[in-house]
Amino acid sequence: MPRPRRCRTVCRMPAFDMFSPQGADAEESVILTVDEYEIIRLIDLEKLTHEECAKQMGVSRTTVTECCESAHKKIADCIVNGKALTIQGGDYKVCEYAESCFCRNRREENGSFNCWRRSCRHEGGGEGKTNGSGCACDAGHEG
C-alpha cells in the first residue's frame, strides 16, 4: 500500500491560470497542478534550492525534485508543441498568511516555518477548517 500523499503548502494562488500560444489553434491543453506551479515559482523565480523549497512546502526534497522535473516537462511540451497550459488541481493547502507574507522571509520556529497551518484544497475535497493536522480535506493524506 503506498504512503498517503501529503498536502503541499503554497503561499499564494497563481494570478493567471491559463496560457495559450498566440496565433495558434491550441487544441490540446496541458494541466500544471497548483503545487507544481508553486515549485516552479520557488525554484526558478525565487531561486530557492530544492531543499529550501521542500522545507517551505512541507514535503521531501525528492518529492520537490520529481515535481519540478514533471513541471519542466509540461512547460516545455507547451512551448515546443504549441499547447495551452492550464494551472489547476493538485494536493495543496494555501498559507493562511499569504496576503501579508510571501513566505520567502518568514521566521523559523523550532526548525519549521511558522505558517504551516492552513486550509487544504484537494481534488475531491473541500476548503474549510482544518482537521487538526493542518488539512481540511477528506483525502486520507497527512496534513
Coordinates of N, CA and C in Angstrom, one line a residue:
M1 N 0.9 -1.2 0.0 CA 0.0 0.0 0.0 C 0.9 1.2 0.0
P2 N 0.7 2.2 -0.9 CA 1.5 3.4 -1.0 C 1.2 4.3 0.2
R3 N 2.2 5.1 0.5 CA 2.1 6.1 1.5 C 1.0 7.1 1.1
P4 N 0.3 7.7 2.0 CA -0.7 8.7 1.7 C 0.1 10.0 1.2
R5 N -0.5 10.7 0.2 CA 0.1 11.9 -0.3 C -0.1 13.0 0.8
R6 N 0.9 13.8 0.9 CA 0.8 15.0 1.8 C 0.3 16.2 1.1
C7 N -0.5 17.0 1.7 CA -0.8 18.3 1.1 C 0.4 19.1 1.0
R8 N 0.6 19.8 -0.1 CA 1.8 20.7 -0.3 C 1.4 22.1 0.0
T9 N 2.2 22.8 0.7 CA 1.9 24.2 1.1 C 2.2 25.1 -0.1
V10 N 1.3 26.0 -0.5 CA 1.6 27.0 -1.4 C 1.3 28.4 -0.7
C11 N 2.1 29.3 -1.1 CA 2.0 30.6 -0.4 C 0.9 31.5 -1.0
R12 N 0.6 31.3 -2.3 CA -0.4 32.1 -2.9 C -0.9 31.4 -4.2
M13 N -2.1 31.6 -4.6 CA -2.6 31.1 -5.8 C -2.0 31.9 -7.0
P14 N -1.9 31.2 -8.2 CA -1.4 31.9 -9.3 C -2.4 33.0 -9.8
A15 N -1.8 34.2 -10.2 CA -2.6 35.3 -10.6 C -3.3 35.0 -12.0
F16 N -2.7 34.1 -12.8 CA -3.2 33.7 -14.0 C -3.2 32.2 -14.1
D17 N -4.3 31.6 -14.6 CA -4.4 30.1 -14.5 C -4.5 29.5 -15.9
M18 N -4.3 30.3 -17.0 CA -4.3 29.7 -18.3 C -3.4 30.5 -19.2
F19 N -2.7 29.8 -20.0 CA -1.8 30.4 -21.0 C -1.9 29.6 -22.3
S20 N -2.0 30.3 -23.4 CA -2.0 29.6 -24.7 C -1.2 30.4 -25.7
P21 N -0.7 29.7 -26.7 CA 0.1 30.4 -27.7 C -0.7 31.3 -28.6
Q22 N -0.2 32.5 -28.8 CA -0.9 33.5 -29.7 C -0.8 33.1 -31.1
G23 N -1.9 33.2 -31.8 CA -1.9 32.9 -33.3 C -1.9 31.4 -33.6
A24 N -2.0 30.5 -32.6 CA -2.0 29.1 -32.9 C -3.4 28.6 -32.3
D25 N -3.9 27.6 -33.0 CA -5.1 26.9 -32.5 C -4.7 25.8 -31.5
A26 N -4.6 26.2 -30.3 CA -4.1 25.2 -29.3 C -5.3 24.3 -28.9
E27 N -5.4 23.2 -29.6 CA -6.5 22.3 -29.3 C -6.2 21.4 -28.1
E28 N -4.9 21.2 -27.8 CA -4.6 20.4 -26.7 C -4.2 21.3 -25.5
S29 N -4.5 20.8 -24.3 CA -4.1 21.6 -23.1 C -3.4 20.7 -22.2
V30 N -2.4 21.2 -21.5 CA -1.6 20.5 -20.5 C -2.0 21.1 -19.1
I31 N -2.2 20.2 -18.2 CA -2.6 20.6 -16.8 C -1.3 20.7 -16.0
L32 N -1.0 21.8 -15.4 CA 0.1 22.0 -14.4 C -0.7 22.2 -13.1
T33 N -0.4 21.3 -12.1 CA -1.1 21.5 -10.8 C -0.6 22.7 -10.1
V34 N -1.4 23.1 -9.1 CA -1.0 24.3 -8.3 C 0.3 24.1 -7.6
D35 N 0.5 22.9 -7.0 CA 1.7 22.6 -6.3 C 2.9 22.6 -7.2
E36 N 2.8 22.1 -8.5 CA 3.8 22.2 -9.5 C 4.2 23.6 -9.8
Y37 N 3.1 24.4 -9.9 CA 3.3 25.9 -10.2 C 4.1 26.5 -9.1
E38 N 3.8 26.2 -7.8 CA 4.5 26.7 -6.7 C 5.9 26.3 -6.6
I39 N 6.2 25.1 -7.0 CA 7.6 24.6 -7.1 C 8.4 25.4 -8.1
I40 N 7.8 25.6 -9.3 CA 8.4 26.4 -10.3 C 8.7 27.8 -9.8
R41 N 7.7 28.4 -9.2 CA 7.8 29.8 -8.7 C 9.0 29.9 -7.7
L42 N 9.0 28.9 -6.7 CA 10.0 29.0 -5.7 C 11.4 28.7 -6.2
I43 N 11.6 27.7 -7.1 CA 12.9 27.3 -7.5 C 13.4 28.2 -8.7
D44 N 12.6 28.4 -9.7 CA 13.1 29.1 -10.9 C 13.0 30.7 -10.7
L45 N 12.0 31.2 -10.0 CA 11.8 32.6 -9.9 C 12.4 33.1 -8.6
E46 N 12.2 32.5 -7.4 CA 12.7 32.9 -6.1 C 14.1 32.4 -5.9
K47 N 14.6 31.5 -6.7 CA 15.9 30.9 -6.6 C 16.2 30.1 -5.3
L48 N 15.1 29.5 -4.7 CA 15.3 28.6 -3.6 C 16.0 27.3 -4.1
T49 N 16.7 26.7 -3.2 CA 17.2 25.3 -3.5 C 16.1 24.3 -3.4
H50 N 16.3 23.1 -3.9 CA 15.3 22.1 -3.7 C 15.0 21.8 -2.2
E51 N 16.0 21.8 -1.4 CA 15.9 21.6 0.0 C 15.1 22.7 0.7
E52 N 15.4 24.0 0.3 CA 14.6 25.1 0.9 C 13.2 25.0 0.5
C53 N 12.9 24.7 -0.8 CA 11.6 24.6 -1.3 C 10.8 23.5 -0.6
A54 N 11.5 22.4 -0.4 CA 10.8 21.2 0.3 C 10.4 21.6 1.7
K55 N 11.3 22.3 2.4 CA 11.0 22.7 3.7 C 9.8 23.7 3.8
Q56 N 9.8 24.6 2.9 CA 8.7 25.6 2.8 C 7.4 24.9 2.5
M57 N 7.4 23.9 1.6 CA 6.2 23.3 1.2 C 5.7 22.1 2.1
G58 N 6.6 21.7 3.0 CA 6.3 20.6 3.9 C 6.3 19.2 3.3
V59 N 7.2 19.0 2.3 CA 7.4 17.7 1.7 C 8.9 17.4 1.6
S60 N 9.2 16.2 1.1 CA 10.6 15.8 1.0 C 11.3 16.5 -0.2
R61 N 12.6 16.5 -0.2 CA 13.4 17.1 -1.3 C 13.2 16.3 -2.5
T62 N 13.1 14.9 -2.4 CA 12.9 14.1 -3.6 C 11.5 14.4 -4.2
T63 N 10.5 14.6 -3.4 CA 9.2 15.0 -4.0 C 9.3 16.3 -4.8
V64 N 10.0 17.3 -4.2 CA 10.2 18.5 -5.0 C 10.9 18.3 -6.3
T65 N 12.0 17.5 -6.3 CA 12.7 17.2 -7.5 C 11.9 16.5 -8.5
E66 N 11.1 15.5 -8.1 CA 10.2 14.8 -9.1 C 9.1 15.8 -9.6
C67 N 8.5 16.6 -8.8 CA 7.5 17.5 -9.3 C 8.1 18.6 -10.2
C68 N 9.3 19.0 -9.9 CA 10.0 20.1 -10.7 C 10.3 19.5 -12.1
E69 N 10.8 18.3 -12.1 CA 11.0 17.7 -13.4 C 9.7 17.5 -14.2
S70 N 8.7 17.1 -13.6 CA 7.4 16.9 -14.2 C 6.9 18.3 -14.8
A71 N 7.0 19.3 -13.9 CA 6.5 20.7 -14.3 C 7.3 21.2 -15.5
H72 N 8.7 21.0 -15.5 CA 9.5 21.5 -16.6 C 9.1 20.8 -17.9
K73 N 8.9 19.5 -17.8 CA 8.5 18.7 -19.0 C 7.2 19.2 -19.6
K74 N 6.2 19.5 -18.7 CA 4.9 20.0 -19.1 C 5.0 21.4 -19.8
I75 N 5.8 22.3 -19.2 CA 6.0 23.6 -19.7 C 6.7 23.5 -21.1
A76 N 7.7 22.7 -21.2 CA 8.5 22.5 -22.4 C 7.5 22.0 -23.5
D77 N 6.7 21.0 -23.2 CA 5.7 20.5 -24.1 C 4.8 21.6 -24.7
C78 N 4.4 22.5 -23.8 CA 3.5 23.6 -24.2 C 4.2 24.5 -25.2
I79 N 5.5 24.9 -24.8 CA 6.2 25.9 -25.6 C 6.6 25.3 -26.9
V80 N 7.1 24.1 -26.9 CA 7.6 23.5 -28.2 C 6.5 23.0 -29.1
N81 N 5.4 22.5 -28.5 CA 4.4 21.9 -29.4 C 3.1 22.8 -29.5
G82 N 3.2 24.0 -29.0 CA 2.1 25.0 -29.1 C 0.8 24.6 -28.4
K83 N 0.9 24.0 -27.2 CA -0.2 23.6 -26.4 C -0.6 24.7 -25.4
A84 N -1.8 24.7 -25.0 CA -2.3 25.6 -23.9 C -1.8 25.0 -22.6
L85 N -1.6 25.8 -21.6 CA -1.3 25.4 -20.3 C -2.3 25.9 -19.3
T86 N -2.9 25.0 -18.5 CA -3.9 25.3 -17.5 C -3.3 25.0 -16.2
I87 N -3.4 25.9 -15.2 CA -3.0 25.6 -13.8 C -4.2 25.3 -13.0
Q88 N -4.3 24.1 -12.5 CA -5.4 23.7 -11.6 C -5.2 22.4 -10.9
G89 N -5.9 22.2 -9.8 CA -5.9 20.9 -9.1 C -4.6 20.7 -8.4
G90 N -4.5 19.5 -7.9 CA -3.3 19.0 -7.1 C -3.7 18.9 -5.6
D91 N -2.7 18.5 -4.9 CA -2.8 18.3 -3.4 C -2.1 19.5 -2.8
Y92 N -2.8 20.5 -2.3 CA -2.2 21.7 -1.8 C -3.0 22.3 -0.7
K93 N -2.4 23.1 0.1 CA -3.0 24.0 1.1 C -2.4 25.3 1.0
V94 N -3.2 26.3 1.1 CA -2.8 27.7 1.0 C -2.4 28.3 2.3
C95 N -1.3 28.9 2.4 CA -0.8 29.6 3.6 C -1.8 30.6 4.1
E96 N -2.1 30.5 5.4 CA -3.1 31.4 5.9 C -2.5 32.9 6.0
Y97 N -1.2 33.0 5.9 CA -0.6 34.3 6.0 C -0.2 34.8 4.6
A98 N -0.8 34.2 3.6 CA -0.4 34.5 2.2 C -0.5 36.0 1.8
E99 N -1.5 36.7 2.4 CA -1.7 38.1 2.0 C -0.6 39.0 2.6
S100 N -0.1 38.7 3.7 CA 0.9 39.5 4.4 C 2.3 39.0 4.3
C101 N 2.5 37.8 3.7 CA 3.8 37.2 3.7 C 4.0 36.4 2.4
F102 N 5.1 36.6 1.8 CA 5.4 35.9 0.6 C 6.2 34.6 0.9
C103 N 6.3 34.3 2.2 CA 6.9 33.1 2.7 C 8.4 33.0 2.5
R104 N 9.0 33.9 1.7 CA 10.4 33.8 1.5 C 11.2 34.3 2.7
N105 N 10.7 35.3 3.4 CA 11.3 35.9 4.5 C 10.7 35.5 5.9
R106 N 10.0 34.4 5.9 CA 9.3 34.0 7.2 C 10.3 33.7 8.3
R107 N 9.9 33.8 9.5 CA 10.7 33.4 10.6 C 10.6 31.9 10.8
E108 N 11.6 31.2 11.3 CA 11.5 29.8 11.6 C 11.4 29.7 13.1
E109 N 10.5 28.8 13.5 CA 10.3 28.5 14.9 C 10.5 27.0 15.1
N110 N 11.4 26.5 15.9 CA 11.6 25.1 16.2 C 11.9 24.3 15.0
G111 N 12.6 24.9 14.0 CA 13.0 24.2 12.8 C 12.0 24.1 11.7
S112 N 10.8 24.7 12.0 CA 9.7 24.6 10.9 C 9.2 26.0 10.7
F113 N 8.8 26.3 9.5 CA 8.2 27.6 9.2 C 7.0 27.9 10.0
N114 N 6.7 29.1 10.3 CA 5.6 29.4 11.2 C 4.3 29.5 10.6
C115 N 4.1 29.2 9.3 CA 2.8 29.3 8.7 C 2.4 28.0 8.1
W116 N 2.6 26.9 8.7 CA 2.3 25.6 8.1 C 0.9 25.1 8.4
R117 N 0.1 25.9 9.1 CA -1.3 25.5 9.4 C -2.2 26.4 8.6
R118 N -2.8 25.8 7.6 CA -3.6 26.5 6.7 C -4.7 25.5 6.2
S119 N -5.6 26.0 5.4 CA -6.7 25.2 4.9 C -6.2 24.5 3.6
C120 N -6.8 23.3 3.3 CA -6.4 22.5 2.2 C -7.4 22.5 1.1
R121 N -6.9 22.5 -0.1 CA -7.8 22.3 -1.3 C -7.3 21.1 -2.0
H122 N -8.0 20.0 -1.9 CA -7.6 18.8 -2.5 C -8.6 18.4 -3.5
E123 N -8.2 17.8 -4.6 CA -9.1 17.4 -5.7 C -10.1 16.5 -5.0
G124 N -11.4 16.8 -5.1 CA -12.4 16.0 -4.5 C -12.7 16.3 -3.0
G125 N -11.9 17.2 -2.5 CA -12.0 17.6 -1.1 C -12.6 19.0 -1.0
G126 N -12.8 19.5 0.1 CA -13.3 20.9 0.3 C -12.3 21.8 0.9
E127 N -12.8 23.0 1.1 CA -11.9 24.0 1.8 C -12.7 24.4 3.1
G128 N -11.9 24.6 4.1 CA -12.6 25.0 5.4 C -11.7 24.8 6.5
K129 N -12.3 24.5 7.7 CA -11.5 24.3 8.9 C -10.6 23.1 8.8
T130 N -9.5 23.2 9.5 CA -8.5 22.1 9.4 C -9.0 20.9 10.3
N131 N -8.4 19.8 10.0 CA -8.8 18.6 10.8 C -7.8 18.3 12.0
G132 N -7.0 19.3 12.4 CA -6.1 19.1 13.4 C -4.7 18.9 12.9
S133 N -4.6 18.3 11.7 CA -3.3 18.1 11.1 C -2.9 19.2 10.1
G134 N -3.7 20.2 10.0 CA -3.4 21.3 9.1 C -4.1 21.1 7.7
C135 N -4.9 20.0 7.6 CA -5.5 19.7 6.3 C -7.0 19.6 6.5
A136 N -7.8 20.2 5.6 CA -9.3 20.2 5.8 C -10.0 19.2 4.9
C137 N -9.3 18.6 4.0 CA -10.0 17.7 3.1 C -10.1 16.3 3.7
D138 N -10.8 15.4 3.0 CA -11.1 14.1 3.5 C -10.3 13.1 2.6
A139 N -9.2 13.5 2.1 CA -8.5 12.7 1.1 C -7.7 11.6 1.7
G140 N -7.5 11.6 3.0 CA -6.8 10.5 3.7 C -5.3 10.7 3.7
H141 N -4.8 11.8 3.4 CA -3.4 12.1 3.4 C -3.1 12.8 4.7
E142 N -1.8 12.9 5.0 CA -1.3 13.6 6.1 C -1.3 15.1 5.8
G143 N -1.6 15.9 6.8 CA -1.5 17.4 6.7 C -0.2 17.8 6.8

